[in-house]
Amino acid sequence: MRDLELSQVRRLPLFRSMADQSFATLMRAAYDQTFPAYLRLIEEGASADFLHIVMEGSVELYASWQDHETTMAVVRPVSTFILAACIRDAPYLMSARTLENTRVILVPSVDLRAVFQADHEFAMATITELAACYRSVVRHTKDIKLRNARERLAAYILRKTRDSKSASFIIPVEKRLLASYLGVTPESLSRTMKSLQDAGAKVDGQRVIITNRKTLEAVAHPSPLIDGPDCEDMGTCLAFQGVARGEETGIESPASAGSKS
Amino acid sequence: MRDLELSQVRRLPLFRSMADQSFATLMRAAYDQTFPAYLRLIEEGASADFLHIVMEGSVELYASWQDHETTMAVVRPVSTFILAACIRDAPYLMSARTLENTRVILVPSVDLRAVFQADHEFAMATITELAACYRSVVRHTKDIKLRNARERLAAYILRKTRDSKSASFIIPVEKRLLASYLGVTPESLSRTMKSLQDAGAKVDGQRVIITNRKTLEAVAHPSPLIDGPDCEDMGTCLAFQGVARGEETGIESPASAGSKS
DNA sequence: CGAACCCTTGACAGAAATCAACTAAGGTGG
DNA sequence: CCACCTTAGTTGATTTCTGTCAAGGGTTCG
């Protein structure tokens, strides 16, 4: 594995504080692989043999049942996913597929478990990471159960532009995928988006432009207890963020929120 | 605190493997309190000062937004809840209220964090617990996003009778609460329940009777990746289960699935 | 006994899914 | 270079599902 990648992984909150030797052990057993777009990396129900780390590209976590599919999250560099299944040595509850050409590091879950048995610092980091992942799913569930489609979309748009000076952004994924994440059909998303024209947001292709933030907020009623204090997981992490991650400050860090297990 | 309670807490997966001294430290700083029914123990947004352990009674975890409320889980003895917020020293994402006369042990989260800094075994147990909690929420989210109300209700009924010889069970909470957990209004639940008469389940007061399991399964399409391999969190844990908890076997244990953080 | 509350039922409205048709963009192969 | 094909996205018509509003029955509890 290249030094650049190793140092990027090393800087992740999950791996940052562990002993050099532990890290070396993990990485020695790890695979570095590049996959083409739309390749399924993980099928739900399979046993969790590897912790995955996205180095380049992006990965969709989704769940299936009968004929339905729903997007649970999109993971971007540099983040881990499916930590929880690895820890419990249990079947994956979500499937994963690449959205583009994607490089992933695969860490055998047996090594993972062995290392955090031995390395207390790593165990502590794992706790923090898992707690963040947990809170991230709780937020998603609250979003789905408490808001309707229109409110969810409005809230999503506000999240995407929360910390930026700009009043517009590019939807970082296919709209069908965004629809699935928001829990609606693509047709509904299209209509809902249109209905927000009168509520402070218009759309032009992949670009969403906020025309009236106040109005939009009146629809979305954004809340830190749902939308999080900062970054979120559906593609906020467009910019590379492996280097300067926010430290844990009592609020969710972008790093942790972005990595799902 | 009484010896009986202490030993019950000690037997929880979360506390089972830690050093005697660590456990003593935690418990020395803890409060044992009994609350009347329908008292709010936790308000979402507040800072997470205490890990809660339900000793007797039951506690509802719910989330609010605008005028809406939704039930996220019901916690029964002996289980912990709101672990994740305590770990991250972050605001609670859910509120909690007693559903009946309830005894709760409150462990200061500062002590909690101090102890798992020092006690590796406790850190390991925390990891396992958190991973289980995470998977539990993921299941709930999948249930909500992938199934419609009828399918969710059918699946719930099947879960409740999965391991029992009996073809009937008593709904362990108010129906309005079950409705909220399933993500529908009480009116909808009532109608949906009625519609299941032709699908293998009828209701008589608080009792649900399965008349045709096969038909019901054809509606619910139960899946271990949504419904879990064993116990679940909406009141399966009617029977006391603090003593003989299932060990972690690579599948979710009732203990872990029942305790939410 | 009366007040509250839960549950149910009915009538209706609104939200979202489904089905179908159409457009536009991108890629392929002749 | 262009006809052809595929696919994402949109739009319209319609159905289905679920929420809302209102009313009544039953229960509990003061």
XYZ file of N, CA and C in Angstrom, chain A residues 24 50 80 117 125 158-159 165 174 203 206 228 230 246:
42
model
N 0.311 -1.112 12.162
C 1.078 -1.896 11.200
C 0.480 -3.289 11.024
N -14.662 -8.183 6.329
C -13.735 -7.059 6.176
C -14.344 -5.737 6.600
N -14.586 4.921 6.999
C -14.804 3.475 7.096
C -16.298 3.193 6.994
N -8.684 -5.824 20.812
C -8.529 -6.554 22.071
C -7.219 -6.159 22.744
N -11.028 4.511 20.468
C -11.383 5.180 19.214
C -12.594 4.501 18.574
N -30.944 22.628 2.962
C -30.349 23.533 3.951
C -29.068 22.948 4.539
N -29.074 21.650 4.797
C -27.856 21.015 5.323
C -26.700 21.186 4.351
N -20.715 29.679 2.034
C -21.139 31.042 1.732
C -22.178 31.016 0.609
N -26.770 10.809 -8.179
C -27.947 10.750 -9.043
C -29.187 11.093 -8.229
N -34.350 24.459 -8.888
C -33.384 23.481 -9.337
C -33.094 23.704 -10.814
N -28.410 19.565 -12.118
C -27.898 19.013 -10.863
C -27.707 20.097 -9.794
N -28.116 17.627 12.623
C -26.743 17.608 13.088
C -26.187 19.013 13.123
N -23.222 19.902 12.195
C -22.374 20.267 11.062
C -22.647 19.397 9.850
N -12.293 17.682 11.863
C -12.623 18.332 13.124
C -12.424 17.367 14.271
